[in-house]
GROMACS .gro file of C-alpha atoms in nm:
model
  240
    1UNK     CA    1   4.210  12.508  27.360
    2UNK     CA    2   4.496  12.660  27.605
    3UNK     CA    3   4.757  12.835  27.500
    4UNK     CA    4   5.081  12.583  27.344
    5UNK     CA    5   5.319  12.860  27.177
    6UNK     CA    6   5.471  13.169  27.301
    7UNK     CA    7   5.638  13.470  27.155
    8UNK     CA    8   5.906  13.409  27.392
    9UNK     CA    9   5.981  13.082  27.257
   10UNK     CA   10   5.849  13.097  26.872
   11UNK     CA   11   5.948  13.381  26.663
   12UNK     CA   12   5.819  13.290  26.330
   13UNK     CA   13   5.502  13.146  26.198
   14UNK     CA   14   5.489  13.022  25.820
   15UNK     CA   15   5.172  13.016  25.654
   16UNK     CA   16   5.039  12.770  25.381
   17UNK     CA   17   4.822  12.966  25.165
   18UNK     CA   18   4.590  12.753  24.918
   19UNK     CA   19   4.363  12.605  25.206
   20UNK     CA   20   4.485  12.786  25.485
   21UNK     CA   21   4.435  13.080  25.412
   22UNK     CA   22   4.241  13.080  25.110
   23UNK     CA   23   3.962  12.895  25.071
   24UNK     CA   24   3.956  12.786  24.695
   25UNK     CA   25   3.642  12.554  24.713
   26UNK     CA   26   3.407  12.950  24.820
   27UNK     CA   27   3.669  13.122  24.559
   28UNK     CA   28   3.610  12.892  24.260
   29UNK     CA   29   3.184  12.909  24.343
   30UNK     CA   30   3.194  13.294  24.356
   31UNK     CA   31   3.380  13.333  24.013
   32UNK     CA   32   3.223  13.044  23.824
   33UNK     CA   33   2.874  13.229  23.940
   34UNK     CA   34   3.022  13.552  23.867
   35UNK     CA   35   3.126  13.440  23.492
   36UNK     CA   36   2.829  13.250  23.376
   37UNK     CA   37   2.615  13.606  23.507
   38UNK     CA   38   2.816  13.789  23.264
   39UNK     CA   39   2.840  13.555  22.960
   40UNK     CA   40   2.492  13.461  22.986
   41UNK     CA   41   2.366  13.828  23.077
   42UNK     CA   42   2.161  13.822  22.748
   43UNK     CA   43   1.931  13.574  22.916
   44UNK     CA   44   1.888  13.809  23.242
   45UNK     CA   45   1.549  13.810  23.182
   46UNK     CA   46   1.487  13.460  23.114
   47UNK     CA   47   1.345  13.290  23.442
   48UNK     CA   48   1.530  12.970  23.341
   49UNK     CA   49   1.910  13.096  23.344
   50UNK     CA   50   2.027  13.062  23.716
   51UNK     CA   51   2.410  13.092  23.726
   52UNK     CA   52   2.390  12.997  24.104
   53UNK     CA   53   2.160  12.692  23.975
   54UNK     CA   54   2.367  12.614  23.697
   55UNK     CA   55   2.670  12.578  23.987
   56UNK     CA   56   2.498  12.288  24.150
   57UNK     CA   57   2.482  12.140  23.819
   58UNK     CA   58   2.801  12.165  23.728
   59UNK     CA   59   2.899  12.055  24.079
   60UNK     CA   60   2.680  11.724  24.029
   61UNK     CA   61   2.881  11.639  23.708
   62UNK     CA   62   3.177  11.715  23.811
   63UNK     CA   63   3.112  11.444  24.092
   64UNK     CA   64   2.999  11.183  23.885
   65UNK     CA   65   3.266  11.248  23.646
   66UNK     CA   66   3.571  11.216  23.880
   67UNK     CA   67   3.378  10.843  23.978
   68UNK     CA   68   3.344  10.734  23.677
   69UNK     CA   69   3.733  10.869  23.538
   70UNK     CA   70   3.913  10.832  23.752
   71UNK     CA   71   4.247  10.853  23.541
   72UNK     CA   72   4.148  11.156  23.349
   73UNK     CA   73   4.299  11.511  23.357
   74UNK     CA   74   4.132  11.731  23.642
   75UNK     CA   75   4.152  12.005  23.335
   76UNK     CA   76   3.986  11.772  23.115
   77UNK     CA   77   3.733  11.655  23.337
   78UNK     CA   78   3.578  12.039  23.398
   79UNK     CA   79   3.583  12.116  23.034
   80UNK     CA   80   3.323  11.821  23.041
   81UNK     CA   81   3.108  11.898  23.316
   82UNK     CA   82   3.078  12.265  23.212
   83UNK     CA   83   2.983  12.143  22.838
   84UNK     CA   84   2.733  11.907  22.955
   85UNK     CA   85   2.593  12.199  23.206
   86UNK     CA   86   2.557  12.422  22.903
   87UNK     CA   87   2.418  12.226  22.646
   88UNK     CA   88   2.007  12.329  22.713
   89UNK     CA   89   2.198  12.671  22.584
   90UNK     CA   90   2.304  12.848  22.275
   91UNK     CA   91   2.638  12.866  22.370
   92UNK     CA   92   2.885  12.773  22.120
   93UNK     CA   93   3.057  12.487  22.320
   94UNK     CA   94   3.386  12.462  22.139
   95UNK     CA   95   3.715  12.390  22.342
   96UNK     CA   96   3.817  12.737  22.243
   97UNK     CA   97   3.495  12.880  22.518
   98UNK     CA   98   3.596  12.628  22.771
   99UNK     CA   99   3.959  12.723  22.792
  100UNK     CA  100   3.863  13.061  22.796
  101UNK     CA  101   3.652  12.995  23.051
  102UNK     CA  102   3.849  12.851  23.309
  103UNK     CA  103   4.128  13.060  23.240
  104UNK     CA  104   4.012  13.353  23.320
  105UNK     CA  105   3.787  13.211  23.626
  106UNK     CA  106   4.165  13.077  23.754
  107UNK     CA  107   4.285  13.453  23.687
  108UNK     CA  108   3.989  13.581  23.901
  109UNK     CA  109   4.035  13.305  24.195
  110UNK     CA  110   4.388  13.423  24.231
  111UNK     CA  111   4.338  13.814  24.197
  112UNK     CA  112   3.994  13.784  24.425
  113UNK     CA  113   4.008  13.463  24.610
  114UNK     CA  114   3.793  13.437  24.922
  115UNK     CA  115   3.973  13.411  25.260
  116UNK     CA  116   3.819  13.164  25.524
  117UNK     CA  117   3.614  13.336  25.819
  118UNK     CA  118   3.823  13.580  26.041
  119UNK     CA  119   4.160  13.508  25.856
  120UNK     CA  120   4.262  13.888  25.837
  121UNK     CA  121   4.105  13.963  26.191
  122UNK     CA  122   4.365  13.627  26.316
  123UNK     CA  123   4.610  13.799  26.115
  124UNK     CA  124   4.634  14.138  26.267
  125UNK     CA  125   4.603  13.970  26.600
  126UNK     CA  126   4.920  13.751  26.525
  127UNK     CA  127   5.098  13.995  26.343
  128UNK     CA  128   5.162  14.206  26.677
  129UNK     CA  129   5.321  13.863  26.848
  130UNK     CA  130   5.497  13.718  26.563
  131UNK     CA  131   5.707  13.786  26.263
  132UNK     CA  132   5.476  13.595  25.969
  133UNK     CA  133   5.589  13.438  25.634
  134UNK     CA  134   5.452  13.200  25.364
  135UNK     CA  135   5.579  12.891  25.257
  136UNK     CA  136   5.375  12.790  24.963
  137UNK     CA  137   5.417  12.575  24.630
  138UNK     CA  138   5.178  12.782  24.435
  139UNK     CA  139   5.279  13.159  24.326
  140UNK     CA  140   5.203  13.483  24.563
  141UNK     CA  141   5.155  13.788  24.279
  142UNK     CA  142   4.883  13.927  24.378
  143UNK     CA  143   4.937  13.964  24.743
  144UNK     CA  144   4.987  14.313  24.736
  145UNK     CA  145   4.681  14.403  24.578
  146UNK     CA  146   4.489  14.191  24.871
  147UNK     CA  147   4.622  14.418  25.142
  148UNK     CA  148   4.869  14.111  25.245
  149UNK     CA  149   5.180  14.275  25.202
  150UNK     CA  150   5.145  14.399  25.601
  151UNK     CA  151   5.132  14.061  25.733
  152UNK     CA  152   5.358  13.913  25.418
  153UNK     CA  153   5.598  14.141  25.244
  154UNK     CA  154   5.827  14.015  24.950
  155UNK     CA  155   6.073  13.881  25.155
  156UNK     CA  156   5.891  13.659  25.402
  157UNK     CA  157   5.771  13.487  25.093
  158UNK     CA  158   5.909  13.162  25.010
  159UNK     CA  159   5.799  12.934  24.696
  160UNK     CA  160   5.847  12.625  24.504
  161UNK     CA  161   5.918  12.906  24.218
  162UNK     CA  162   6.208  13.038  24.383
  163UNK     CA  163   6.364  12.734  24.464
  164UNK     CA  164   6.302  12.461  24.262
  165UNK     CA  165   6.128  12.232  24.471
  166UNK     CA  166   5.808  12.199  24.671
  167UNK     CA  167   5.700  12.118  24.998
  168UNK     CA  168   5.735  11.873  25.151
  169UNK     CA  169   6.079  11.895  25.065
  170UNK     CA  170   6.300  11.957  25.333
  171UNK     CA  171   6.519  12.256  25.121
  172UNK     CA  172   6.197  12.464  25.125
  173UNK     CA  173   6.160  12.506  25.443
  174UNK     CA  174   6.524  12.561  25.535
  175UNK     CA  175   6.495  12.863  25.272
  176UNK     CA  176   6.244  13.037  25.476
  177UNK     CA  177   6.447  12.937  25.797
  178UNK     CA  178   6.750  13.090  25.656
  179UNK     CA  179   6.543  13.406  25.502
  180UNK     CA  180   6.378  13.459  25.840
  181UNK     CA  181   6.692  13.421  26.041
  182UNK     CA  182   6.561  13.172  26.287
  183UNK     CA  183   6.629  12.822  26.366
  184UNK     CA  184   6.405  12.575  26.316
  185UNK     CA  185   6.294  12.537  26.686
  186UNK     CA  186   6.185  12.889  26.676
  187UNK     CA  187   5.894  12.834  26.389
  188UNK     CA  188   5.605  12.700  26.355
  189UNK     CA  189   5.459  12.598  26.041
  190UNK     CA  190   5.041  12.633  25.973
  191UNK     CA  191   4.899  12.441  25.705
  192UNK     CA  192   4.601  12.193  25.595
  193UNK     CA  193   4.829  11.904  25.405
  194UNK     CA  194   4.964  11.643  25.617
  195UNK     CA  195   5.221  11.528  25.384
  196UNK     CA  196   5.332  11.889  25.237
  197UNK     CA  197   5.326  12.087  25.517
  198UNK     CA  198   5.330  11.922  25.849
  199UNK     CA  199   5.566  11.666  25.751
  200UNK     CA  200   5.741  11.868  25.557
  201UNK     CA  201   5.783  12.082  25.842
  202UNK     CA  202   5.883  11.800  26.094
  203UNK     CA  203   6.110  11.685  25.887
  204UNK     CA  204   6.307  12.021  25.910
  205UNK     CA  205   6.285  12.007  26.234
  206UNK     CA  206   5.977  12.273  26.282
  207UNK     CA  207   5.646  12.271  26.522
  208UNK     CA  208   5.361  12.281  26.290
  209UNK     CA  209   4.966  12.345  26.326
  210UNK     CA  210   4.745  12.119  26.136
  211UNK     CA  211   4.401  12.282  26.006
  212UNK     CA  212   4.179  11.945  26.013
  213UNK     CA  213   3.825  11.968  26.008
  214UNK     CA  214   3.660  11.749  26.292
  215UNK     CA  215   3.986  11.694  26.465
  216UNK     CA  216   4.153  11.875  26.759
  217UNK     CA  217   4.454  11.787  26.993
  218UNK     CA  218   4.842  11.747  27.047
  219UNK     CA  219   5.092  11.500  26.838
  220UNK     CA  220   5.396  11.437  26.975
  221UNK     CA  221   5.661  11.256  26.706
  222UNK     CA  222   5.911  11.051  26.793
  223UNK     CA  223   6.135  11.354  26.774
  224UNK     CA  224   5.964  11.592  27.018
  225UNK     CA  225   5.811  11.758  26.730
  226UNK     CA  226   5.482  11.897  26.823
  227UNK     CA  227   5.161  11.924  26.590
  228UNK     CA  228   4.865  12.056  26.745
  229UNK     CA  229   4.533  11.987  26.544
  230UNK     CA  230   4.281  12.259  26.522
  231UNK     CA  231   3.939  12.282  26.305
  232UNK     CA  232   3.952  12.672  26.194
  233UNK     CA  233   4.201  12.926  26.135
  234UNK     CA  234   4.011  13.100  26.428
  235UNK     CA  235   4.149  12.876  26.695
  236UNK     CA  236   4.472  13.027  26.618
  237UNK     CA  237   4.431  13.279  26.823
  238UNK     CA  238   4.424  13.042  27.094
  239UNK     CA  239   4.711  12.913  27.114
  240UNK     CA  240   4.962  13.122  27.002
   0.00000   0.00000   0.00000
């Protein structure tokens, strides 16, 4: 794809960071693995206990589950599917283990999550062009730890937390415009929701970049508003 936005034009580019950035799908398979190894590491030697297996499993359920429930509690739903993917076990299944489970497995997925291919190599590449901020509805505490305060330091963060709203409302985003000192034709917003961030982002006025998998190519709104399409965080580099 050929380059659309230029340093010369854009001066900002806000980041989404839950499936943007982060990949929570990989994140939430590496820690559920990771904590069944541990809590079942008393069957190590038992040919039968396969955490990686037991994934799939879980994965099946979970599938069938959110068919056949639709109205229940995504919270609820998990608690199931893990219960029924431990029962051949001798693990005491009371709610009290499956809170505990997923809590800290949510602790882990926000301390370690796992980024999506090449998103700190895109980064650094960026970084040298642009100034780069978040706009995000979830929290950002452990971005220092992750080695993103480089590309994201405390105040080119902006959250629902701070604020009081989320995306896609329009106040969001003019907080970050206002914290970055730049008008809203000078930004460009990158995110994978359609309704939080990219119209969000029109709304206020911004360009945005729409991570889409299987779709590429230029929107133009009504406005002028542009929203290019790309498949990967990689293509970034492209364009900008």
């Amino acid at each position: 794809m050929k380059t659309i936005f230029s340093p010369k034009t854009k001066k900002v580019l806000f980041f989404d960071w839950n499936h943007t950035l982060v990949d929570p799908n990989q994140s939430f398979k590496k820690h559920f693995v990771s904590l069944l190894d541990e809590f079942g590491g008393r069957w190590a030697h038992d040919g039968e206990w396969n955490p990686s297996k037991l994934y799939h499993s879980y994965e099946k359920e979970w599938k069938k589950m959110r068919l056949s429930r639709p109205s229940a509690k995504p919270d609820q739903l998990r608690r199931l599917c893990l219960k029924k993917t431990l029962r051949p076990y001798p693990f005491d299944l009371n709610e009290k283990f499956l809170r505990t489970f997923f809590r800290e497995l949510r602790i882990r997925q926000q301390k370690q999550p796992v980024f999506f291919p090449k998103t700190r190599a895109v980064l650094n590449e960026l970084n040298e062009k642009y100034k780069l901020a978040l706009i995000s509805n979830g929290g950002c505490s452990y971005l220092d730890s992750l080695g993103m305060s480089e590309y994201f330091p405390k105040s080119h963060r902006f959250t629902a937390s701070q604020y009081g709203v989320r995306k896609p409302h329009r106040t969001l985003f003019q907080k970050a415009l206002e914290g970055m000192n730049v008008k809203a034709d000078e930004a460009v917003m990158i995110g994978n929701s359609w309704r939080n961030d990219i119209r969000g982002a029109m709304r206020a006025g911004i360009d945005a970049v729409w991570l889409k998998k299987g779709m590429s190519g230029l929107i133009r709104n009504k406005k002028g508003r542009i929203v290019v399409r790309v498949q990967s965080i990689a293509e970034l580099t492209d364009i900008f």
